[in-house]
Amino acid sequence: MGSELELSSGFIPALYKPASLLPIARHKRSLTYLVETYQVTIVVGQTGSGKTTQLPQYLDQAGWCENGKTIAVTQPRRVAATTVATRVAEEMRCKVGEEVGYSIRFEDVTSAATRIKFLTDGMLLREALVDPLLSRYSVIMVDEAHERSLSTDVLLGILKKIIKKRPELRIIISSATLQAEDFLRFFAGDEYKPDAEPANLGGGIGTIISLEGRMYPVDTLFLENPAEDYVERAVKTVFDIHTQEAEGDVLLFLTGREEIDRAIQMISERAAYLNPKAPSLLTLPLYAGLTTDQQMYVFEPAPENTRKVIVSTNIAEASVTIDGIVYVIDCGFAKLRAYNPSTGIETLTAVPISKASATQRAGRAGRTKPGKCLRLYTQQTYESLPEATIPEIQRSNLAPIVMQLKALGIDNIVRFDFLTSPPAELVIRALELLYSLGAVDDYAKLTKPLGMRMAELAVDPMMAKVLLAAPSFKCLSEMLSIAAMVSLQGTVWVQHDGDKKAAESHRRKFAVEEGDHLTYLNVYQAFVTKGKKDSKWCRDHLLNYRALVRAVSIRGQLKRYLERFGIQIDESLSSRHGAGTGTSPEQIQRCLTTGYFAHAAKMQPDGTFKTVSGGLTLHAHPSSLMFNRKADWVIFHEIMQTGNKTYIRDVTKIEKSYLLEYAPEYYRVS
DNA sequence: GAGCACTGC
């Protein structure tokens, strides 16, 4: 590369390589031919193949946007949808929102002129509620399908149904190598013949095409003997690289914040013993819990004579891409969520990664030049890893998905054609919950209007039920704010490393005796009256400004839905809850119970909680007001097991009698 | 005394 030239004569590298130089350009004609010929095309393309940015443009040029039709390209993540749209708009020399646009929750940057539209796959599913055949699209490209997110999997099932009714619709699935045949088998069904020519399977519905990427080779090394403590071993490896290998930044994969902090601590302690004349180390953490500003540091080039070491969770495996990484250190584990249908409890535990994940992590070392991947496990261990991670649909609470499918007219969930079907127990558990909430009837059909409306609200079923019950408790305005705050999933307060006592005293200023939900209401109301235009007010109170701005958007959206259902919302009392006039806490506590009765617990003399059936010991999460307060009965929003403790979050006191009053069937004493 | 990563008109 011409780095000397760049320095001496002021040249800077082009921001983007001209599209014609991308490997995909060579396949333009065969790609457009395949899409014309086959209803489903599986595109196997590595990083840097240009599939996401170029393929939609080829299809546009080939006439797929004539007669006012649109090409949709879905992404599992919001940021991807917006950044890719921006890039393609630049290449097509238009503004985002003109010929090229994107659509994500709260941001629809499209117009009548939009021919190529990037959107989250969740958003396309939402569109299917209004337009079940997705008739405005001529081509739907499902990008990153191999990640197997919940909404990608549901979308694939829906698309398989749609193509039977719309023979002119074209589907493109972008996938990693490993899963391409699974996708084709899924769409081609009986026509799939594994022995046929790979480029022409079955001769009708689908085909696979591979695009070469623009990746450099990555040299992969395993440990000879297993490591006793992989954090310790990772730190040693960082120093081995630093003292023995050529320049280049390091990306270290660990499982969570605690490990990351420990590793960074150890690295900085040992860095003190480095030769002062030797290059130094700059160690940076990366995990989702950091603020955006804190995350931005990892993208800045290291100062001169300094090697950057990024210590990251799984976020750097697919969601965040950092250039300049030459060395990857992979601990071989990741924290994964799973849902236990027999207890209804989610777990978050570190588990061995899959071979596909290990390959993806290694690939992070080969983006700018040949790299090395150091795996902190043996080759034997690697061989024993599962090929791919269990898809989310097989380890999630399916109540929201079941409701959504039913709203799309798919009543028989067990017989719905999933790429991989969820375990029956997950479906049964979801149906039981929806039945107890009154969302489905004895025949497992969505009730009208309750179940239909719950399906349309973009909150989980329990909260949806609470919102729809709120008018009869005269607390809808308050409950809208509470639902919006709960949707933020614990991001209301900014994490503060230093002074924990200060953080606690800030929280206490907003604390409400009845529990976390009313405290959220208090924070929301203070924000809209005092802090809405003032991020400093939020900083002073250790509140997350961006999260609260988002809460305002979510509340607005939920309010518009309810108005569309014809529900009146009296906002006149919204800032005056509490004692005296307006809504009493009791109305809110009662209303919450109508949705969260299945999440009830009783406090024990030792301060822990027990479920109604008495079996499980639960702990108030330290972020909850109930962490060190007395209560009798409570309801909670979330229950999760980490390590060997089970925590409940977003906890509010109730009376035992509410449970019998609002869920007599559920708590019937026989 | 603490939680991986995502998402919804």
XYZ file of C-alpha atoms (C1' of nucleotides) in Angstrom:
679
model
C 0.000 0.000 0.000
C 1.235 3.494 -0.678
C 1.569 4.748 2.845
C 4.709 6.755 2.098
C 3.034 8.311 -0.882
C 0.075 9.177 1.251
C 2.235 10.847 3.858
C 4.547 12.728 1.509
C 2.078 14.044 -0.994
C -1.135 14.372 0.940
C -3.103 11.622 -0.745
C -5.713 9.937 1.336
C -7.175 6.520 0.570
C -10.586 6.468 -1.093
C -13.350 6.049 1.431
C -14.997 3.329 -0.625
C -13.528 1.099 -3.266
C -15.288 1.650 -6.585
C -18.108 -0.862 -6.778
C -16.764 -2.410 -9.962
C -13.692 -3.644 -8.120
C -15.684 -5.675 -5.629
C -15.554 -9.441 -6.186
C -19.317 -9.500 -6.699
C -19.103 -7.379 -9.900
C -17.880 -10.401 -11.828
C -21.091 -12.266 -10.897
C -23.509 -9.494 -11.837
C -24.952 -11.252 -14.864
C -25.258 -14.677 -13.271
C -26.850 -13.147 -10.154
C -29.524 -11.299 -12.100
C -30.088 -14.405 -14.230
C -30.545 -16.623 -11.178
C -32.967 -14.217 -9.540
C -35.022 -14.105 -12.737
C -35.005 -17.887 -13.055
C -35.450 -19.068 -9.485
C -37.921 -17.931 -6.903
C -35.387 -18.378 -4.118
C -31.665 -17.640 -4.393
C -29.315 -18.432 -1.537
C -26.266 -16.172 -1.679
C -23.251 -17.438 0.207
C -20.960 -14.479 0.558
C -18.141 -13.756 2.925
C -17.426 -10.428 4.540
C -16.567 -7.833 1.961
C -18.230 -9.630 -0.954
C -20.504 -6.630 -1.484
C -23.712 -8.647 -1.481
C -25.638 -6.288 0.788
C -24.725 -3.099 -1.048
C -24.375 -4.246 -4.680
C -27.000 -6.932 -5.201
C -29.979 -4.611 -4.580
C -28.524 -2.123 -7.088
C -28.075 -4.839 -9.737
C -31.693 -5.866 -9.269
C -32.849 -2.279 -9.537
C -30.896 -1.910 -12.801
C -32.375 -5.197 -14.037
C -35.851 -3.707 -13.745
C -37.162 -5.186 -10.515
C -38.393 -1.764 -9.385
C -40.608 -1.106 -12.399
C -44.332 -0.519 -11.896
C -43.700 1.097 -8.545
C -42.402 -2.064 -6.868
C -39.751 -1.960 -4.167
C -36.771 -4.137 -3.236
C -36.647 -4.881 0.503
C -33.415 -5.813 2.253
C -33.797 -6.895 5.873
C -31.169 -6.726 8.612
C -31.268 -8.179 12.122
C -30.061 -4.876 13.600
C -31.173 -1.242 13.398
C -27.692 0.228 12.937
C -27.004 -2.072 10.004
C -30.202 -0.968 8.247
C -29.315 2.725 8.567
C -25.600 2.512 7.734
C -26.066 0.284 4.689
C -28.820 2.561 3.385
C -26.512 5.563 3.760
C -23.755 3.827 1.876
C -25.948 2.637 -1.003
C -27.514 6.108 -1.303
C -24.001 7.550 -1.685
C -23.201 5.050 -4.407
C -26.438 5.871 -6.197
C -25.819 9.600 -5.706
C -29.076 10.282 -3.959
C -30.162 11.337 -0.508
C -31.269 8.703 1.981
C -35.054 8.626 1.765
C -35.151 9.182 -1.976
C -34.395 6.182 -4.244
C -32.737 4.458 -1.280
C -34.281 4.565 2.171
C -34.569 2.724 5.429
C -37.286 1.957 7.907
C -36.697 1.081 11.550
C -38.849 1.652 14.618
C -39.392 5.422 15.084
C -37.574 6.253 11.848
C -39.195 5.827 8.466
C -36.801 7.470 6.020
C -38.520 6.433 2.798
C -40.672 8.203 0.226
C -42.786 7.434 -2.853
C -39.524 7.512 -4.830
C -37.885 4.760 -2.726
C -36.936 1.732 -4.793
C -34.493 0.039 -2.432
C -35.561 -0.104 1.201
C -33.438 -1.402 4.084
C -35.352 -2.404 7.178
C -35.091 -4.590 10.266
C -36.647 -8.013 9.834
C -38.896 -7.247 12.800
C -40.172 -4.246 10.890
C -40.996 -6.302 7.792
C -42.954 -8.691 10.009
C -44.908 -5.696 11.321
C -45.641 -4.652 7.741
C -47.048 -8.120 7.085
C -49.766 -7.410 9.671
C -51.123 -4.702 7.359
C -50.148 -6.255 4.005
C -50.088 -10.045 4.503
C -48.617 -10.803 1.059
C -46.050 -7.995 1.301
C -47.375 -7.037 -2.122
C -45.408 -3.802 -2.519
C -42.147 -5.744 -2.804
C -40.871 -7.477 -5.933
C -37.765 -8.847 -4.224
C -37.147 -9.499 -0.515
C -33.566 -10.091 0.515
C -33.076 -11.523 4.007
C -29.539 -10.580 4.956
C -27.490 -12.304 7.697
C -30.037 -15.110 7.838
C -27.408 -17.464 9.288
C -27.542 -15.483 12.543
C -30.974 -17.060 13.049
C -32.511 -14.266 15.078
C -36.086 -14.813 16.286
C -37.605 -12.464 13.756
C -35.486 -13.778 10.872
C -36.761 -17.289 11.544
C -40.388 -16.194 11.762
C -39.952 -14.093 8.614
C -38.565 -17.064 6.674
C -41.609 -19.137 7.617
C -43.947 -16.345 6.493
C -42.053 -15.885 3.216
C -42.318 -19.584 2.441
C -46.096 -19.230 2.645
C -46.159 -16.013 0.624
C -44.172 -17.312 -2.363
C -46.811 -19.998 -2.939
C -49.369 -17.244 -3.487
C -47.042 -14.842 -5.297
C -45.048 -16.753 -7.949
C -43.564 -13.487 -9.231
C -41.993 -12.615 -5.856
C -38.265 -13.266 -5.525
C -36.527 -14.192 -2.268
C -32.809 -13.849 -1.668
C -31.320 -15.338 1.480
C -27.827 -14.320 2.426
C -26.118 -16.965 4.480
C -22.794 -18.274 5.683
C -21.523 -21.427 3.963
C -22.535 -23.823 6.690
C -26.281 -23.207 6.514
C -26.871 -22.565 2.814
C -28.204 -26.030 2.096
C -30.526 -25.911 5.111
C -32.111 -22.750 3.708
C -32.489 -24.274 0.255
C -33.922 -27.498 1.643
C -36.381 -25.405 3.637
C -37.690 -23.522 0.597
C -37.408 -26.258 -2.011
C -38.988 -28.887 0.244
C -39.543 -32.189 -1.583
C -37.879 -30.863 -4.708
C -34.558 -30.755 -2.927
C -32.186 -33.463 -4.073
C -28.888 -33.483 -2.220
C -27.074 -35.256 -5.077
C -28.054 -32.773 -7.763
C -25.652 -30.169 -9.119
C -25.233 -27.553 -6.421
C -26.000 -24.708 -8.811
C -29.262 -26.194 -9.975
C -30.927 -28.111 -7.222
C -34.269 -29.613 -8.074
C -34.523 -27.406 -11.105
C -37.239 -25.013 -10.004
C -37.664 -23.214 -6.747
C -34.208 -22.461 -5.529
C -30.489 -22.298 -6.097
C -27.258 -21.479 -4.282
C -24.515 -19.127 -5.484
C -21.209 -18.498 -3.734
C -19.368 -15.189 -3.846
C -15.776 -14.893 -2.813
C -15.066 -12.351 -0.110
C -12.217 -9.997 0.361
C -10.603 -11.577 3.365
C -6.989 -12.173 4.208
C -5.827 -15.576 5.459
C -5.954 -16.093 9.214
C -3.509 -18.472 10.845
C -5.322 -20.363 13.607
C -3.532 -21.793 16.653
C -4.847 -23.952 19.494
C -3.527 -24.543 22.997
C -1.629 -27.773 23.444
C -3.103 -28.293 26.898
C -6.361 -26.866 28.277
C -6.070 -23.599 30.219
C -7.065 -23.658 33.879
C -8.128 -20.011 33.911
C -8.744 -18.586 30.479
C -8.693 -14.960 31.632
C -5.215 -15.502 33.074
C -4.152 -17.321 29.921
C -5.626 -14.567 27.725
C -3.602 -11.923 29.549
C -0.435 -13.971 29.098
C -1.246 -14.331 25.386
C -1.685 -10.566 25.032
C 1.853 -10.060 26.339
C 3.240 -12.870 24.182
C 1.808 -11.153 21.116
C 2.951 -7.758 22.261
C 6.543 -8.801 22.846
C 6.965 -11.316 20.025
C 4.663 -10.413 17.130
C 4.648 -7.694 14.516
C 2.491 -4.622 14.954
C -1.289 -4.878 14.766
C -4.178 -4.522 17.182
C -5.571 -7.319 19.350
C -9.206 -8.314 19.883
C -9.818 -10.500 22.927
C -13.189 -12.267 23.295
C -14.400 -12.892 26.859
C -17.928 -13.531 28.123
C -18.989 -10.549 30.224
C -18.258 -7.321 31.999
C -16.769 -8.898 35.097
C -14.199 -10.895 33.129
C -13.421 -7.918 30.928
C -12.761 -5.657 33.913
C -10.578 -8.330 35.506
C -8.546 -8.851 32.328
C -8.031 -5.110 31.843
C -6.941 -4.762 35.453
C -4.416 -7.584 35.065
C -3.072 -6.222 31.779
C -2.490 -2.765 33.182
C -0.756 -4.173 36.270
C 1.655 -6.193 34.158
C 2.155 -3.461 31.571
C 3.979 -1.507 34.276
C 6.846 -3.990 33.933
C 7.244 -3.474 30.191
C 10.467 -1.943 28.997
C 9.738 1.824 29.011
C 11.311 2.105 25.575
C 9.155 -0.692 24.117
C 5.801 0.011 22.446
C 3.037 0.467 25.005
C -0.404 -1.088 25.346
C -3.765 0.657 25.204
C -6.486 -1.580 26.657
C -10.144 -0.803 25.963
C -13.336 -2.576 27.083
C -16.256 -3.192 24.734
C -19.685 -4.426 25.803
C -23.264 -3.356 25.210
C -23.658 -1.883 28.692
C -21.207 0.932 27.901
C -22.563 4.226 26.661
C -22.171 4.938 22.955
C -19.439 7.463 23.721
C -17.463 4.878 25.679
C -17.873 2.396 22.852
C -16.531 4.882 20.303
C -13.010 4.728 21.779
C -12.420 1.298 20.214
C -12.678 2.812 16.726
C -10.032 5.464 17.294
C -6.572 4.562 16.024
C -4.041 3.933 18.789
C -1.437 6.644 19.399
C 1.950 6.158 17.821
C 4.078 3.317 19.139
C 1.069 1.842 20.917
C -0.750 -1.438 20.408
C -4.497 -1.368 20.958
C -6.048 -4.301 22.845
C -9.843 -4.453 22.734
C -11.393 -6.719 25.339
C -14.915 -7.486 24.200
C -18.007 -9.612 24.681
C -19.753 -11.309 21.805
C -20.794 -7.839 20.595
C -17.629 -7.783 18.431
C -18.516 -11.120 16.825
C -21.297 -9.802 14.589
C -22.662 -6.425 15.712
C -19.548 -4.261 15.898
C -16.761 -4.375 13.321
C -13.391 -2.844 14.157
C -10.770 -2.356 11.464
C -7.089 -2.900 12.035
C -7.425 -6.079 14.100
C -4.584 -8.492 13.268
C -4.713 -10.778 16.324
C -7.805 -12.416 17.777
C -7.744 -14.236 21.105
C -10.800 -16.448 21.578
C -11.692 -17.847 25.013
C -14.185 -20.246 23.411
C -17.178 -19.193 25.516
C -20.085 -16.764 25.290
C -22.975 -15.918 27.565
C -26.252 -17.093 26.071
C -29.832 -16.618 27.144
C -32.103 -19.599 27.401
C -35.681 -20.027 28.574
C -36.789 -22.968 30.650
C -40.421 -23.698 29.746
C -41.074 -25.850 32.803
C -40.119 -23.093 35.258
C -40.673 -20.039 33.046
C -37.264 -18.749 34.118
C -34.662 -17.314 31.789
C -31.046 -18.217 32.392
C -27.944 -16.347 31.349
C -24.898 -18.568 31.447
C -21.516 -18.899 29.792
C -21.522 -21.830 27.371
C -18.992 -23.129 24.818
C -19.387 -21.380 21.468
C -20.118 -23.217 18.204
C -17.655 -23.912 15.404
C -19.488 -21.311 13.322
C -18.915 -18.709 16.059
C -15.262 -19.686 16.368
C -14.852 -19.184 12.595
C -16.615 -15.829 12.744
C -14.374 -14.676 15.618
C -11.235 -15.789 13.768
C -12.367 -13.892 10.676
C -12.189 -10.644 12.649
C -8.377 -10.905 12.376
C -8.265 -10.914 8.572
C -10.040 -7.757 7.539
C -7.061 -5.509 6.762
C -4.136 -7.910 6.356
C -3.207 -11.514 7.102
C -3.845 -12.237 10.784
C -3.614 -14.759 13.583
C -6.274 -16.308 15.776
C -5.188 -17.765 19.106
C -7.783 -20.091 20.585
C -7.539 -20.641 24.337
C -8.696 -24.245 23.999
C -7.363 -27.422 22.453
C -8.074 -28.731 18.982
C -9.878 -31.704 20.582
C -12.175 -29.290 22.395
C -12.802 -27.492 19.124
C -13.745 -30.753 17.406
C -16.314 -31.418 20.139
C -18.074 -28.053 19.687
C -21.533 -27.989 18.063
C -21.549 -26.918 14.399
C -23.885 -23.965 14.962
C -25.440 -22.137 17.903
C -28.948 -23.330 18.823
C -31.265 -20.801 17.142
C -33.121 -18.384 19.390
C -36.484 -19.828 18.440
C -35.522 -23.029 20.250
C -34.518 -21.321 23.483
C -36.836 -18.308 23.931
C -40.103 -17.429 25.563
C -42.362 -17.722 22.532
C -45.442 -15.930 23.877
C -44.796 -12.752 21.821
C -44.038 -14.769 18.661
C -47.086 -17.006 19.036
C -49.265 -13.918 19.421
C -47.716 -12.281 16.380
C -48.156 -15.383 14.212
C -51.776 -15.667 15.245
C -52.333 -12.028 14.331
C -50.932 -12.906 10.897
C -53.591 -15.597 10.593
C -51.380 -18.545 11.487
C -53.281 -20.367 14.199
C -51.670 -23.750 14.164
C -48.249 -22.898 15.511
C -47.217 -26.537 15.896
C -47.787 -27.172 12.196
C -46.262 -23.887 11.021
C -43.281 -24.487 8.768
C -40.287 -23.241 10.761
C -36.730 -23.662 9.494
C -36.215 -25.490 12.775
C -39.308 -26.016 14.868
C -39.314 -24.868 18.476
C -39.668 -27.592 21.144
C -43.339 -28.358 21.797
C -42.963 -27.419 25.488
C -42.052 -23.848 24.512
C -45.171 -23.534 22.352
C -47.394 -25.074 25.033
C -46.009 -22.785 27.726
C -46.603 -19.754 25.484
C -50.193 -20.811 24.752
C -50.858 -21.387 28.471
C -49.671 -17.894 29.317
C -51.707 -16.319 26.502
C -54.773 -18.264 27.614
C -54.401 -17.155 31.215
C -54.130 -13.535 30.006
C -57.299 -13.910 27.951
C -55.460 -13.349 24.686
C -56.498 -16.714 23.245
C -59.715 -18.697 23.783
C -60.414 -22.399 24.428
C -59.620 -23.108 20.779
C -56.306 -21.232 20.985
C -57.684 -18.501 18.715
C -56.893 -14.850 19.394
C -59.770 -13.242 21.271
C -61.468 -10.125 19.905
C -60.750 -7.452 20.636
C -58.340 -8.184 23.536
C -56.000 -10.733 21.908
C -55.921 -8.922 18.566
C -55.053 -5.633 20.245
C -52.400 -7.244 22.453
C -50.742 -8.643 19.328
C -50.542 -5.191 17.774
C -48.944 -3.477 20.760
C -45.150 -3.555 20.618
C -44.723 -4.674 24.243
C -44.624 -8.133 25.788
C -47.996 -9.868 26.352
C -48.186 -9.231 30.098
C -47.608 -5.518 29.689
C -49.962 -5.410 26.700
C -52.702 -6.850 28.890
C -51.961 -4.252 31.592
C -52.227 -1.377 29.089
C -55.535 -2.627 27.761
C -56.854 -3.030 31.317
C -55.645 0.410 32.378
C -58.727 2.441 31.258
C -60.916 0.524 33.699
C -58.497 1.437 36.509
C -58.371 5.063 35.299
C -54.580 4.943 35.087
C -53.914 4.643 31.342
C -51.819 7.774 31.102
C -49.609 6.610 33.963
C -49.427 3.059 32.669
C -48.282 4.259 29.238
C -45.311 5.926 30.919
C -44.579 2.847 33.019
C -44.770 0.524 29.986
C -42.375 2.774 28.081
C -39.910 2.808 30.992
C -40.056 -0.972 31.478
C -39.371 -1.357 27.733
C -35.983 0.282 28.310
C -34.920 -2.912 30.072
C -32.871 -1.550 32.871
C -31.070 1.178 30.924
C -32.791 4.009 32.797
C -29.869 4.618 35.126
C -26.346 5.131 33.865
C -23.839 2.628 35.156
C -21.369 4.309 37.419
C -18.134 2.557 38.221
C -16.940 4.822 40.965
C -19.228 6.036 43.673
C -21.876 3.413 44.280
C -23.256 5.218 47.313
C -23.806 8.372 45.269
C -25.613 6.376 42.607
C -27.807 4.842 45.267
C -28.697 8.191 46.811
C -29.648 9.572 43.381
C -31.940 6.643 42.845
C -33.488 7.118 46.250
C -34.543 10.659 45.343
C -37.035 9.217 42.882
C -37.955 6.180 44.974
C -41.615 5.477 45.593
C -42.658 3.257 48.475
C -44.764 0.911 46.345
C -41.841 -0.242 44.213
C -39.998 -0.005 40.927
C -42.935 0.623 38.565
C -44.124 3.704 40.441
C -40.529 4.853 40.758
C -40.234 4.633 36.972
C -43.381 6.732 36.655
C -41.842 9.292 38.970
C -38.638 9.424 36.927
C -40.568 9.708 33.660
C -42.707 12.554 34.919
C -39.704 14.392 36.306
C -37.937 13.934 32.979
C -40.720 15.348 30.831
C -41.210 18.321 33.118
C -37.580 19.105 33.990
C -35.107 17.145 31.955
C -36.541 16.677 28.488
C -34.520 19.408 26.871
C -31.683 19.190 29.322
C -29.211 16.340 29.167
C -27.314 17.943 32.037
C -30.304 17.407 34.331
C -30.070 13.711 33.469
C -26.321 13.585 34.042
C -26.747 15.264 37.418
C -29.262 12.636 38.455
C -27.308 9.734 36.896
C -30.124 9.132 34.422
C -29.585 7.893 30.870
C -30.718 10.803 28.669
C -30.896 8.823 25.440
C -32.875 6.045 27.087
C -35.399 8.526 28.468
C -35.750 10.222 25.090
C -36.500 6.766 23.734
C -39.093 6.224 26.469
C -40.890 9.347 25.228
C -40.959 7.881 21.689
C -42.168 4.489 22.873
C -44.894 6.089 24.949
C -46.020 8.141 21.965
C -46.171 5.074 19.781
C -48.141 3.035 22.323
C -50.512 5.951 22.782
C -51.174 6.164 19.023
C -52.001 2.450 18.961
C -54.487 2.773 21.791
C -56.084 5.791 20.132
C -56.435 3.772 16.955
C -58.294 1.153 18.986
C -60.687 3.951 19.929
C -59.489 4.157 23.542
C -59.696 7.592 25.153
C -56.591 8.789 26.985
C -57.036 11.413 29.650
C -53.677 13.124 30.031
C -54.933 15.879 32.334
C -53.870 14.022 35.474
C -50.689 12.589 34.096
C -48.374 14.764 36.129
C -50.298 14.603 39.367
C -50.455 11.035 40.521
C -50.038 10.054 44.120
C -51.845 11.133 47.243
C -54.683 13.588 46.914
C -56.264 14.076 43.541
C -55.543 12.001 40.493
C -54.593 8.385 40.267
C -53.717 6.491 43.412
C -50.825 4.052 43.570
C -53.344 1.362 44.436
C -55.056 1.680 41.054
C -51.697 1.155 39.362
C -50.812 -1.790 41.622
C -54.148 -3.417 40.897
C -53.842 -2.791 37.187
C -50.325 -4.289 37.059
C -51.659 -7.416 38.734
C -54.117 -8.016 35.862
C -51.125 -8.734 33.591
C -48.397 -9.909 35.938
C -50.339 -12.266 38.242
C -48.248 -15.195 36.993
C -45.157 -13.303 38.175
C -46.086 -13.101 41.855
C -43.913 -13.848 44.868
C -44.055 -13.576 48.656
C -41.266 -12.172 50.769
C -39.787 -14.484 53.404
C -38.515 -13.382 56.831
C -34.929 -13.493 55.516
C -35.715 -10.969 52.757
C -35.689 -13.436 49.862
C -38.854 -14.263 47.934
C -40.688 -17.485 47.232
C -42.896 -18.189 44.220
C -46.569 -18.866 44.811
C -46.052 -22.605 44.470
C -43.343 -22.231 47.089
C -40.623 -24.065 45.271
C -38.111 -21.444 44.264
C -36.072 -18.952 46.230
C -35.858 -15.612 44.414
C -33.702 -12.583 45.130
C -34.593 -8.996 44.401
C -32.069 -7.781 41.840
C -29.705 -5.211 43.364
C -31.035 -2.649 40.896
C -34.522 -3.005 42.416
C -35.888 -0.820 45.177
C -37.047 -4.023 46.841
C -33.458 -5.141 47.190
C -33.322 -4.025 50.797
C -36.907 -3.158 51.662
C -39.692 -4.997 53.379
C -42.690 -6.229 51.461
C -45.269 -8.965 51.656
C -46.572 -9.935 48.235
C -45.048 -8.523 45.039
C -45.351 -8.859 41.269
C -42.332 -8.521 39.015
C -41.609 -7.952 35.338
C -38.639 -10.230 34.772
C -37.076 -13.329 36.305
C -33.590 -14.433 35.399
C -31.051 -16.875 36.725
C -27.384 -15.935 36.563
C -24.734 -17.968 38.294
C -26.564 -19.842 41.028
C -29.029 -17.124 42.006
C -32.425 -16.319 40.534
C -33.198 -12.598 40.405
C -36.459 -10.722 39.955
C -36.413 -7.222 38.444
C -38.894 -4.366 38.295
C -40.736 -5.352 41.449
C -43.898 -3.766 42.903
C -45.780 -4.505 46.120
C -49.330 -5.802 45.862
C -51.983 -7.293 48.164
C -52.501 -11.026 48.042
C -56.221 -10.433 47.509
C -55.497 -8.797 44.115
C -54.235 -12.120 42.800
C -57.478 -13.892 43.674
C -59.527 -10.959 42.392
C -57.873 -10.608 38.954
C -56.752 -14.184 38.279
C -59.311 -16.429 39.994
C -58.835 -19.166 37.403
C -55.072 -19.089 37.767
C -55.104 -19.116 41.570
C -58.212 -21.211 42.066
C -57.947 -23.221 45.263
C -59.311 -26.681 44.643
C -24.649 -6.322 45.598
C -25.061 -6.888 39.651
C -26.763 -8.635 33.224
C -24.470 -11.704 26.653
C -26.678 -9.776 22.321
C -30.751 -8.066 19.607
C -35.767 -6.139 18.244
C -41.110 -3.800 17.420
C -45.058 1.976 12.483
